[in-house]
Amino acid sequence: MVSIKPLRPLFAAEVTGLDLSSAPSGDTMAAIEAAFERDLVLVFRGQDITDDQQITFSKRFGPLETTKVGTPGAGSALIVLTNIGADGQIEPPQGRQVLNNKANQHWHTDSSFKPVPARASLLSARILPSSGGNTEFISMRAVYAALPEALKRRIEGRVGIHNFAYGRAKIAPHLVTAEERTALPPVRQAMVLEHGAHGKSLYLGAHCAAVEGMTAEEGRALIDELMAFAAQERFIYSHVWRPHDLVMWHNRAVLHRATPFESVAEKRYMVRTTVAGDGPTV
Ligand code: OGA
Ligand code: MN
């Protein structure tokens, strides 16, 4: 029997009693869909799955994104997040994958730099360090609900400019390649998203570079103020990975980030699939 239990107040739930290597029934999928919209982060325990099984399960939520240029897995439905290089050895601190992992330590939402940002991401733990390397989530729905009215009024109907190169350049100037810059020009995203009966959420994160219609300084100050408000303990769920966890999150209603670990000494290998969004946010 599938069981879905809250992991903390407000959002995040644990799903047990399910084997994702065989196809869940339609009824079970309906229960998972409802929990996903309500709880935003779902932790499926004990899923020792292959890449193909992860893809098959992920597709039950909609068509998958194709991994962008410049990322391990480019052109396929898989994104590999690891500090292990092509030669099987741990990459040095300035290695491209290690730097990309560092970028993931900033609060962000996946593919907000694409014209149609992702609906959901599913991340599977394959190799874990002995400590650290958590993944943390902010419910941007709880954040929106708690925002002071004056701030809500300032952002209503506003558009953020999201740019892949913006966030990456802060990690290391040459981390973004010319190919990535060409493939990923800045895009417009609504700052407030509607989720029907579930209410609204704030849509921001590390790719958000500016606010349309504001000066660079004014926009930056507003983004910083909102991000500081969002990153309060009371809105955060910190996921401590167990072997074979699969975690799925609502990319349009949560922000996430990785926490550091001993990246020069220990291996971490995670595989992500990304469910495409069904339309633009503006
Ligand atoms: C991701 C991501 C964080 C982590 O998979 O999109 O940001 O903890 N992962 O690896
Ligand atoms: Mn991410």
PDB file of C-alpha atoms and ligand atoms in Angstrom:
ATOM      1  CA  MET A   1       0.000   0.000   0.000  1.00  0.00           C
ATOM      2  CA  VAL A   2       1.350   3.385  -0.944  1.00  0.00           C
ATOM      3  CA  SER A   3       1.615   5.754   2.003  1.00  0.00           C
ATOM      4  CA  ILE A   4       2.222   9.514   1.807  1.00  0.00           C
ATOM      5  CA  LYS A   5       3.240  11.223   5.076  1.00  0.00           C
ATOM      6  CA  PRO A   6       4.275  14.834   5.732  1.00  0.00           C
ATOM      7  CA  LEU A   7       7.973  15.370   6.512  1.00  0.00           C
ATOM      8  CA  ARG A   8       7.460  18.777   8.100  1.00  0.00           C
ATOM      9  CA  PRO A   9       4.723  21.390   8.431  1.00  0.00           C
ATOM     10  CA  LEU A  10       3.703  23.328   5.266  1.00  0.00           C
ATOM     11  CA  PHE A  11       5.274  21.096   2.602  1.00  0.00           C
ATOM     12  CA  ALA A  12       7.395  18.021   1.728  1.00  0.00           C
ATOM     13  CA  ALA A  13       6.164  14.430   2.102  1.00  0.00           C
ATOM     14  CA  GLU A  14       7.581  10.923   2.166  1.00  0.00           C
ATOM     15  CA  VAL A  15       6.187   8.252  -0.143  1.00  0.00           C
ATOM     16  CA  THR A  16       6.672   4.623   0.857  1.00  0.00           C
ATOM     17  CA  GLY A  17       5.149   1.285  -0.134  1.00  0.00           C
ATOM     18  CA  LEU A  18       5.884   1.773  -3.806  1.00  0.00           C
ATOM     19  CA  ASP A  19       8.281   0.112  -6.260  1.00  0.00           C
ATOM     20  CA  LEU A  20       9.039   2.454  -9.130  1.00  0.00           C
ATOM     21  CA  SER A  21      10.817  -0.223 -11.147  1.00  0.00           C
ATOM     22  CA  SER A  22       7.334  -1.480 -12.079  1.00  0.00           C
ATOM     23  CA  ALA A  23       4.652   0.883 -13.365  1.00  0.00           C
ATOM     24  CA  PRO A  24       2.407   2.317 -10.610  1.00  0.00           C
ATOM     25  CA  SER A  25      -1.341   1.992 -11.318  1.00  0.00           C
ATOM     26  CA  GLY A  26      -3.436   4.897 -12.561  1.00  0.00           C
ATOM     27  CA  ASP A  27      -4.988   5.318  -9.105  1.00  0.00           C
ATOM     28  CA  THR A  28      -1.563   5.449  -7.463  1.00  0.00           C
ATOM     29  CA  MET A  29      -0.375   8.005 -10.041  1.00  0.00           C
ATOM     30  CA  ALA A  30      -3.439  10.144  -9.306  1.00  0.00           C
ATOM     31  CA  ALA A  31      -2.594  10.056  -5.588  1.00  0.00           C
ATOM     32  CA  ILE A  32       1.026  10.997  -6.330  1.00  0.00           C
ATOM     33  CA  GLU A  33      -0.050  13.839  -8.646  1.00  0.00           C
ATOM     34  CA  ALA A  34      -2.348  15.253  -5.963  1.00  0.00           C
ATOM     35  CA  ALA A  35       0.396  14.975  -3.337  1.00  0.00           C
ATOM     36  CA  PHE A  36       2.874  16.629  -5.712  1.00  0.00           C
ATOM     37  CA  GLU A  37       0.625  19.668  -6.218  1.00  0.00           C
ATOM     38  CA  ARG A  38      -0.118  19.883  -2.495  1.00  0.00           C
ATOM     39  CA  ASP A  39       3.228  18.965  -0.875  1.00  0.00           C
ATOM     40  CA  LEU A  40       5.625  20.201  -3.623  1.00  0.00           C
ATOM     41  CA  VAL A  41       8.515  17.934  -2.596  1.00  0.00           C
ATOM     42  CA  LEU A  42       8.039  14.137  -2.613  1.00  0.00           C
ATOM     43  CA  VAL A  43      10.658  11.761  -1.236  1.00  0.00           C
ATOM     44  CA  PHE A  44      10.364   8.219  -2.619  1.00  0.00           C
ATOM     45  CA  ARG A  45      12.374   5.902  -0.364  1.00  0.00           C
ATOM     46  CA  GLY A  46      14.180   2.747  -1.408  1.00  0.00           C
ATOM     47  CA  GLN A  47      14.105   3.180  -5.206  1.00  0.00           C
ATOM     48  CA  ASP A  48      17.106   1.312  -6.596  1.00  0.00           C
ATOM     49  CA  ILE A  49      16.305   2.230 -10.206  1.00  0.00           C
ATOM     50  CA  THR A  50      18.159   2.349 -13.500  1.00  0.00           C
ATOM     51  CA  ASP A  51      18.325   5.408 -15.760  1.00  0.00           C
ATOM     52  CA  ASP A  52      15.660   3.871 -18.023  1.00  0.00           C
ATOM     53  CA  GLN A  53      13.331   3.172 -15.101  1.00  0.00           C
ATOM     54  CA  GLN A  54      13.768   6.760 -13.916  1.00  0.00           C
ATOM     55  CA  ILE A  55      12.915   8.049 -17.386  1.00  0.00           C
ATOM     56  CA  THR A  56       9.846   5.785 -17.652  1.00  0.00           C
ATOM     57  CA  PHE A  57       8.486   6.914 -14.273  1.00  0.00           C
ATOM     58  CA  SER A  58       9.266  10.603 -14.948  1.00  0.00           C
ATOM     59  CA  LYS A  59       7.355  10.494 -18.250  1.00  0.00           C
ATOM     60  CA  ARG A  60       4.181   9.646 -16.343  1.00  0.00           C
ATOM     61  CA  PHE A  61       4.157  13.342 -15.337  1.00  0.00           C
ATOM     62  CA  GLY A  62       4.568  14.681 -18.877  1.00  0.00           C
ATOM     63  CA  PRO A  63       7.149  15.013 -21.662  1.00  0.00           C
ATOM     64  CA  LEU A  64      10.739  15.375 -20.459  1.00  0.00           C
ATOM     65  CA  GLU A  65      13.145  18.197 -21.169  1.00  0.00           C
ATOM     66  CA  THR A  66      16.201  17.504 -23.248  1.00  0.00           C
ATOM     67  CA  THR A  67      19.395  18.381 -21.417  1.00  0.00           C
ATOM     68  CA  LYS A  68      20.947  21.623 -22.616  1.00  0.00           C
ATOM     69  CA  VAL A  69      24.309  22.050 -24.293  1.00  0.00           C
ATOM     70  CA  GLY A  70      27.332  22.115 -22.008  1.00  0.00           C
ATOM     71  CA  THR A  71      25.957  19.721 -19.360  1.00  0.00           C
ATOM     72  CA  PRO A  72      26.826  16.025 -18.919  1.00  0.00           C
ATOM     73  CA  GLY A  73      23.968  14.162 -20.622  1.00  0.00           C
ATOM     74  CA  ALA A  74      23.398  16.975 -23.209  1.00  0.00           C
ATOM     75  CA  GLY A  75      20.857  15.969 -25.858  1.00  0.00           C
ATOM     76  CA  SER A  76      19.382  13.180 -23.686  1.00  0.00           C
ATOM     77  CA  ALA A  77      16.702  13.195 -20.978  1.00  0.00           C
ATOM     78  CA  LEU A  78      19.294  12.753 -18.235  1.00  0.00           C
ATOM     79  CA  ILE A  79      21.405  15.249 -16.331  1.00  0.00           C
ATOM     80  CA  VAL A  80      24.261  13.852 -14.293  1.00  0.00           C
ATOM     81  CA  LEU A  81      25.331  15.893 -11.268  1.00  0.00           C
ATOM     82  CA  THR A  82      28.602  14.568  -9.990  1.00  0.00           C
ATOM     83  CA  ASN A  83      32.142  15.415  -8.969  1.00  0.00           C
ATOM     84  CA  ILE A  84      33.439  12.319 -10.793  1.00  0.00           C
ATOM     85  CA  GLY A  85      35.205  13.100 -14.069  1.00  0.00           C
ATOM     86  CA  ALA A  86      35.096  11.112 -17.327  1.00  0.00           C
ATOM     87  CA  ASP A  87      38.171   9.159 -16.167  1.00  0.00           C
ATOM     88  CA  GLY A  88      36.329   7.904 -13.068  1.00  0.00           C
ATOM     89  CA  GLN A  89      38.434  10.070 -10.729  1.00  0.00           C
ATOM     90  CA  ILE A  90      37.247  12.893  -8.482  1.00  0.00           C
ATOM     91  CA  GLU A  91      37.570  16.214 -10.325  1.00  0.00           C
ATOM     92  CA  PRO A  92      39.852  18.937  -8.923  1.00  0.00           C
ATOM     93  CA  PRO A  93      38.212  21.990  -7.262  1.00  0.00           C
ATOM     94  CA  GLN A  94      38.365  24.002 -10.497  1.00  0.00           C
ATOM     95  CA  GLY A  95      36.873  21.194 -12.612  1.00  0.00           C
ATOM     96  CA  ARG A  96      33.850  22.178 -14.652  1.00  0.00           C
ATOM     97  CA  GLN A  97      31.492  19.731 -12.974  1.00  0.00           C
ATOM     98  CA  VAL A  98      32.677  20.740  -9.507  1.00  0.00           C
ATOM     99  CA  LEU A  99      32.082  24.407 -10.392  1.00  0.00           C
ATOM    100  CA  ASN A 100      28.623  23.565 -11.707  1.00  0.00           C
ATOM    101  CA  ASN A 101      27.892  21.756  -8.445  1.00  0.00           C
ATOM    102  CA  LYS A 102      29.003  24.928  -6.675  1.00  0.00           C
ATOM    103  CA  ALA A 103      26.538  26.951  -8.740  1.00  0.00           C
ATOM    104  CA  ASN A 104      23.833  24.551  -7.556  1.00  0.00           C
ATOM    105  CA  GLN A 105      24.625  25.606  -3.990  1.00  0.00           C
ATOM    106  CA  HIS A 106      22.780  28.868  -4.704  1.00  0.00           C
ATOM    107  CA  TRP A 107      18.990  28.898  -4.373  1.00  0.00           C
ATOM    108  CA  HIS A 108      17.596  28.296  -7.843  1.00  0.00           C
ATOM    109  CA  THR A 109      14.884  26.626  -9.827  1.00  0.00           C
ATOM    110  CA  ASP A 110      15.711  24.348 -12.747  1.00  0.00           C
ATOM    111  CA  SER A 111      15.573  25.784 -16.258  1.00  0.00           C
ATOM    112  CA  SER A 112      14.001  29.123 -15.324  1.00  0.00           C
ATOM    113  CA  PHE A 113      16.431  30.361 -18.018  1.00  0.00           C
ATOM    114  CA  LYS A 114      14.356  28.560 -20.686  1.00  0.00           C
ATOM    115  CA  PRO A 115      11.321  30.221 -22.343  1.00  0.00           C
ATOM    116  CA  VAL A 116       9.129  27.435 -20.903  1.00  0.00           C
ATOM    117  CA  PRO A 117      10.570  26.495 -17.522  1.00  0.00           C
ATOM    118  CA  ALA A 118      10.324  22.997 -16.090  1.00  0.00           C
ATOM    119  CA  ARG A 119       7.334  21.632 -14.243  1.00  0.00           C
ATOM    120  CA  ALA A 120       9.169  19.082 -12.094  1.00  0.00           C
ATOM    121  CA  SER A 121      12.592  17.589 -11.463  1.00  0.00           C
ATOM    122  CA  LEU A 122      13.316  14.064 -10.240  1.00  0.00           C
ATOM    123  CA  LEU A 123      16.704  13.450  -8.649  1.00  0.00           C
ATOM    124  CA  SER A 124      17.997   9.988  -7.845  1.00  0.00           C
ATOM    125  CA  ALA A 125      20.865   9.355  -5.410  1.00  0.00           C
ATOM    126  CA  ARG A 126      23.305   6.818  -6.853  1.00  0.00           C
ATOM    127  CA  ILE A 127      26.515   7.570  -4.896  1.00  0.00           C
ATOM    128  CA  LEU A 128      26.436   9.656  -1.712  1.00  0.00           C
ATOM    129  CA  PRO A 129      29.197  11.213   0.423  1.00  0.00           C
ATOM    130  CA  SER A 130      29.314  10.154   4.086  1.00  0.00           C
ATOM    131  CA  SER A 131      28.055  13.569   5.174  1.00  0.00           C
ATOM    132  CA  GLY A 132      26.896  16.852   3.641  1.00  0.00           C
ATOM    133  CA  GLY A 133      25.590  17.082   0.108  1.00  0.00           C
ATOM    134  CA  ASN A 134      22.004  17.620   1.281  1.00  0.00           C
ATOM    135  CA  THR A 135      19.441  19.154  -1.024  1.00  0.00           C
ATOM    136  CA  GLU A 136      17.393  21.957   0.515  1.00  0.00           C
ATOM    137  CA  PHE A 137      14.043  23.324  -0.594  1.00  0.00           C
ATOM    138  CA  ILE A 138      12.061  26.521   0.021  1.00  0.00           C
ATOM    139  CA  SER A 139       8.286  26.485  -0.417  1.00  0.00           C
ATOM    140  CA  MET A 140       7.811  29.633  -2.482  1.00  0.00           C
ATOM    141  CA  ARG A 141       4.087  29.195  -1.993  1.00  0.00           C
ATOM    142  CA  ALA A 142       4.475  29.522   1.790  1.00  0.00           C
ATOM    143  CA  VAL A 143       6.834  32.445   1.151  1.00  0.00           C
ATOM    144  CA  TYR A 144       4.315  34.240  -1.047  1.00  0.00           C
ATOM    145  CA  ALA A 145       1.529  33.705   1.489  1.00  0.00           C
ATOM    146  CA  ALA A 146       3.717  35.213   4.235  1.00  0.00           C
ATOM    147  CA  LEU A 147       4.971  38.235   2.253  1.00  0.00           C
ATOM    148  CA  PRO A 148       4.071  41.665   3.646  1.00  0.00           C
ATOM    149  CA  GLU A 149       1.191  43.204   1.643  1.00  0.00           C
ATOM    150  CA  ALA A 150       3.374  46.101   0.506  1.00  0.00           C
ATOM    151  CA  LEU A 151       5.848  43.674  -1.086  1.00  0.00           C
ATOM    152  CA  LYS A 152       3.030  41.694  -2.709  1.00  0.00           C
ATOM    153  CA  ARG A 153       1.788  44.906  -4.294  1.00  0.00           C
ATOM    154  CA  ARG A 154       5.284  45.793  -5.582  1.00  0.00           C
ATOM    155  CA  ILE A 155       5.673  42.498  -7.416  1.00  0.00           C
ATOM    156  CA  GLU A 156       2.137  41.926  -8.704  1.00  0.00           C
ATOM    157  CA  GLY A 157       2.255  41.638 -12.506  1.00  0.00           C
ATOM    158  CA  ARG A 158       6.054  42.097 -12.544  1.00  0.00           C
ATOM    159  CA  VAL A 159       8.397  40.207 -14.841  1.00  0.00           C
ATOM    160  CA  GLY A 160      11.860  38.924 -13.918  1.00  0.00           C
ATOM    161  CA  ILE A 161      14.631  38.540 -16.489  1.00  0.00           C
ATOM    162  CA  HIS A 162      16.269  35.117 -16.096  1.00  0.00           C
ATOM    163  CA  ASN A 163      19.653  34.493 -17.621  1.00  0.00           C
ATOM    164  CA  PHE A 164      21.750  31.335 -17.323  1.00  0.00           C
ATOM    165  CA  ALA A 165      25.002  33.223 -17.869  1.00  0.00           C
ATOM    166  CA  TYR A 166      24.227  35.677 -15.055  1.00  0.00           C
ATOM    167  CA  GLY A 167      24.283  33.160 -12.199  1.00  0.00           C
ATOM    168  CA  ARG A 168      27.111  31.051 -13.597  1.00  0.00           C
ATOM    169  CA  ALA A 169      29.415  34.025 -14.210  1.00  0.00           C
ATOM    170  CA  LYS A 170      29.356  34.739 -10.464  1.00  0.00           C
ATOM    171  CA  ILE A 171      30.917  31.311  -9.782  1.00  0.00           C
ATOM    172  CA  ALA A 172      33.741  31.604 -12.316  1.00  0.00           C
ATOM    173  CA  PRO A 173      34.031  34.049 -15.242  1.00  0.00           C
ATOM    174  CA  HIS A 174      34.694  31.352 -17.839  1.00  0.00           C
ATOM    175  CA  LEU A 175      32.177  28.782 -16.602  1.00  0.00           C
ATOM    176  CA  VAL A 176      29.677  29.783 -19.286  1.00  0.00           C
ATOM    177  CA  THR A 177      30.775  28.829 -22.772  1.00  0.00           C
ATOM    178  CA  ALA A 178      30.060  30.845 -25.923  1.00  0.00           C
ATOM    179  CA  GLU A 179      27.863  27.940 -27.056  1.00  0.00           C
ATOM    180  CA  GLU A 180      25.762  28.224 -23.881  1.00  0.00           C
ATOM    181  CA  ARG A 181      25.432  32.004 -24.236  1.00  0.00           C
ATOM    182  CA  THR A 182      24.161  31.622 -27.787  1.00  0.00           C
ATOM    183  CA  ALA A 183      21.774  28.778 -26.953  1.00  0.00           C
ATOM    184  CA  LEU A 184      20.382  30.476 -23.831  1.00  0.00           C
ATOM    185  CA  PRO A 185      19.539  34.176 -24.293  1.00  0.00           C
ATOM    186  CA  PRO A 186      17.763  35.959 -21.371  1.00  0.00           C
ATOM    187  CA  VAL A 187      14.043  35.161 -20.984  1.00  0.00           C
ATOM    188  CA  ARG A 188      11.055  36.826 -19.261  1.00  0.00           C
ATOM    189  CA  GLN A 189       9.308  35.069 -16.355  1.00  0.00           C
ATOM    190  CA  ALA A 190       6.394  36.186 -14.209  1.00  0.00           C
ATOM    191  CA  MET A 191       7.498  36.898 -10.631  1.00  0.00           C
ATOM    192  CA  VAL A 192       4.240  35.569  -9.207  1.00  0.00           C
ATOM    193  CA  LEU A 193       2.771  32.284 -10.434  1.00  0.00           C
ATOM    194  CA  GLU A 194      -0.809  31.064  -9.926  1.00  0.00           C
ATOM    195  CA  HIS A 195      -1.544  27.505  -8.846  1.00  0.00           C
ATOM    196  CA  GLY A 196      -5.352  27.488  -8.831  1.00  0.00           C
ATOM    197  CA  ALA A 197      -6.795  26.390  -5.491  1.00  0.00           C
ATOM    198  CA  HIS A 198      -3.282  26.057  -4.028  1.00  0.00           C
ATOM    199  CA  GLY A 199      -2.674  29.792  -4.265  1.00  0.00           C
ATOM    200  CA  LYS A 200       0.255  31.774  -5.613  1.00  0.00           C
ATOM    201  CA  SER A 201       4.003  31.364  -5.434  1.00  0.00           C
ATOM    202  CA  LEU A 202       6.975  33.655  -5.804  1.00  0.00           C
ATOM    203  CA  TYR A 203       9.160  32.739  -8.792  1.00  0.00           C
ATOM    204  CA  LEU A 204      12.803  33.807  -8.484  1.00  0.00           C
ATOM    205  CA  GLY A 205      16.187  32.131  -7.958  1.00  0.00           C
ATOM    206  CA  ALA A 206      19.813  32.446  -9.012  1.00  0.00           C
ATOM    207  CA  HIS A 207      19.086  32.860 -12.720  1.00  0.00           C
ATOM    208  CA  CYS A 208      16.918  35.945 -12.070  1.00  0.00           C
ATOM    209  CA  ALA A 209      19.143  38.855 -13.043  1.00  0.00           C
ATOM    210  CA  ALA A 210      16.827  41.858 -13.219  1.00  0.00           C
ATOM    211  CA  VAL A 211      13.267  43.126 -12.950  1.00  0.00           C
ATOM    212  CA  GLU A 212      11.685  44.456 -16.109  1.00  0.00           C
ATOM    213  CA  GLY A 213      10.845  48.160 -15.904  1.00  0.00           C
ATOM    214  CA  MET A 214      13.213  48.836 -13.015  1.00  0.00           C
ATOM    215  CA  THR A 215      16.765  50.153 -13.037  1.00  0.00           C
ATOM    216  CA  ALA A 216      19.456  47.524 -12.473  1.00  0.00           C
ATOM    217  CA  GLU A 217      20.003  48.766  -8.895  1.00  0.00           C
ATOM    218  CA  GLU A 218      16.322  48.939  -8.011  1.00  0.00           C
ATOM    219  CA  GLY A 219      15.633  45.492  -9.494  1.00  0.00           C
ATOM    220  CA  ARG A 220      18.631  43.947  -7.786  1.00  0.00           C
ATOM    221  CA  ALA A 221      17.620  45.421  -4.422  1.00  0.00           C
ATOM    222  CA  LEU A 222      14.092  44.055  -4.799  1.00  0.00           C
ATOM    223  CA  ILE A 223      15.346  40.574  -5.775  1.00  0.00           C
ATOM    224  CA  ASP A 224      17.778  40.557  -2.830  1.00  0.00           C
ATOM    225  CA  GLU A 225      15.048  41.635  -0.406  1.00  0.00           C
ATOM    226  CA  LEU A 226      12.685  38.914  -1.644  1.00  0.00           C
ATOM    227  CA  MET A 227      15.381  36.226  -1.601  1.00  0.00           C
ATOM    228  CA  ALA A 228      16.408  37.184   1.954  1.00  0.00           C
ATOM    229  CA  PHE A 229      12.776  36.910   3.038  1.00  0.00           C
ATOM    230  CA  ALA A 230      12.393  33.540   1.288  1.00  0.00           C
ATOM    231  CA  ALA A 231      15.517  31.950   2.757  1.00  0.00           C
ATOM    232  CA  GLN A 232      14.173  31.799   6.315  1.00  0.00           C
ATOM    233  CA  GLU A 233      14.423  28.553   8.265  1.00  0.00           C
ATOM    234  CA  ARG A 234      10.646  28.312   8.607  1.00  0.00           C
ATOM    235  CA  PHE A 235      10.223  27.900   4.830  1.00  0.00           C
ATOM    236  CA  ILE A 236      13.044  25.339   4.335  1.00  0.00           C
ATOM    237  CA  TYR A 237      13.060  21.552   4.153  1.00  0.00           C
ATOM    238  CA  SER A 238      16.598  20.119   4.186  1.00  0.00           C
ATOM    239  CA  HIS A 239      16.740  16.670   2.628  1.00  0.00           C
ATOM    240  CA  VAL A 240      19.370  14.353   4.091  1.00  0.00           C
ATOM    241  CA  TRP A 241      19.831  11.735   1.378  1.00  0.00           C
ATOM    242  CA  ARG A 242      19.603   8.030   2.069  1.00  0.00           C
ATOM    243  CA  PRO A 243      20.829   5.496  -0.481  1.00  0.00           C
ATOM    244  CA  HIS A 244      18.223   4.933  -3.245  1.00  0.00           C
ATOM    245  CA  ASP A 245      16.137   8.003  -2.447  1.00  0.00           C
ATOM    246  CA  LEU A 246      14.376   9.557  -5.417  1.00  0.00           C
ATOM    247  CA  VAL A 247      13.215  13.115  -4.747  1.00  0.00           C
ATOM    248  CA  MET A 248      10.739  14.927  -6.954  1.00  0.00           C
ATOM    249  CA  TRP A 249      10.028  18.645  -6.658  1.00  0.00           C
ATOM    250  CA  HIS A 250       7.685  21.251  -8.100  1.00  0.00           C
ATOM    251  CA  ASN A 251       9.992  23.584 -10.012  1.00  0.00           C
ATOM    252  CA  ARG A 252       7.413  26.328 -10.274  1.00  0.00           C
ATOM    253  CA  ALA A 253       6.715  26.459  -6.553  1.00  0.00           C
ATOM    254  CA  VAL A 254       9.971  25.642  -4.763  1.00  0.00           C
ATOM    255  CA  LEU A 255      13.565  26.812  -4.905  1.00  0.00           C
ATOM    256  CA  HIS A 256      16.322  24.337  -4.148  1.00  0.00           C
ATOM    257  CA  ARG A 257      20.068  24.210  -3.530  1.00  0.00           C
ATOM    258  CA  ALA A 258      22.753  21.661  -2.726  1.00  0.00           C
ATOM    259  CA  THR A 259      24.793  21.915   0.472  1.00  0.00           C
ATOM    260  CA  PRO A 260      28.598  21.453   0.409  1.00  0.00           C
ATOM    261  CA  PHE A 261      30.416  18.186   1.084  1.00  0.00           C
ATOM    262  CA  GLU A 262      34.066  17.011   1.004  1.00  0.00           C
ATOM    263  CA  SER A 263      34.185  17.274  -2.770  1.00  0.00           C
ATOM    264  CA  VAL A 264      37.933  16.624  -3.108  1.00  0.00           C
ATOM    265  CA  ALA A 265      37.781  13.430  -1.021  1.00  0.00           C
ATOM    266  CA  GLU A 266      34.355  11.845  -1.508  1.00  0.00           C
ATOM    267  CA  LYS A 267      32.221  10.938  -4.501  1.00  0.00           C
ATOM    268  CA  ARG A 268      28.684  12.078  -5.180  1.00  0.00           C
ATOM    269  CA  TYR A 269      26.711  10.941  -8.223  1.00  0.00           C
ATOM    270  CA  MET A 270      23.115  12.018  -8.808  1.00  0.00           C
ATOM    271  CA  VAL A 271      20.901  11.563 -11.865  1.00  0.00           C
ATOM    272  CA  ARG A 272      18.141  14.004 -12.749  1.00  0.00           C
ATOM    273  CA  THR A 273      15.214  13.864 -15.122  1.00  0.00           C
ATOM    274  CA  THR A 274      13.191  17.007 -15.765  1.00  0.00           C
ATOM    275  CA  VAL A 275       9.501  17.188 -16.662  1.00  0.00           C
ATOM    276  CA  ALA A 276       8.844  20.032 -19.105  1.00  0.00           C
ATOM    277  CA  GLY A 277       6.405  22.834 -18.282  1.00  0.00           C
ATOM    278  CA  ASP A 278       3.253  23.092 -20.391  1.00  0.00           C
ATOM    279  CA  GLY A 279       3.508  26.807 -21.180  1.00  0.00           C
ATOM    280  CA  PRO A 280       5.364  30.058 -20.518  1.00  0.00           C
ATOM    281  CA  THR A 281       4.860  31.917 -17.223  1.00  0.00           C
ATOM    282  CA  VAL A 282       4.006  35.225 -18.928  1.00  0.00           C
TER     283      VAL A 282
HETATM  284  C1  OGA B   1      19.490  19.613  -9.450  1.00  0.00           C
HETATM  285  C2  OGA B   1      20.184  20.246  -8.318  1.00  0.00           C
HETATM  286  C3  OGA B   1      21.147  19.795  -6.178  1.00  0.00           C
HETATM  287  C4  OGA B   1      21.912  18.684  -5.559  1.00  0.00           C
HETATM  288  O1  OGA B   1      19.529  18.383  -9.549  1.00  0.00           O
HETATM  289  O2  OGA B   1      18.860  20.323 -10.219  1.00  0.00           O
HETATM  290  O3  OGA B   1      20.232  21.429  -8.229  1.00  0.00           O
HETATM  291  O4  OGA B   1      21.821  18.540  -4.326  1.00  0.00           O
HETATM  292  N1  OGA B   1      20.695  19.398  -7.431  1.00  0.00           N
HETATM  293  O5  OGA B   1      22.613  17.973  -6.281  1.00  0.00           O
HETATM  294 MN    MN B   2      18.859  22.319  -9.749  1.00  0.00          MN
END
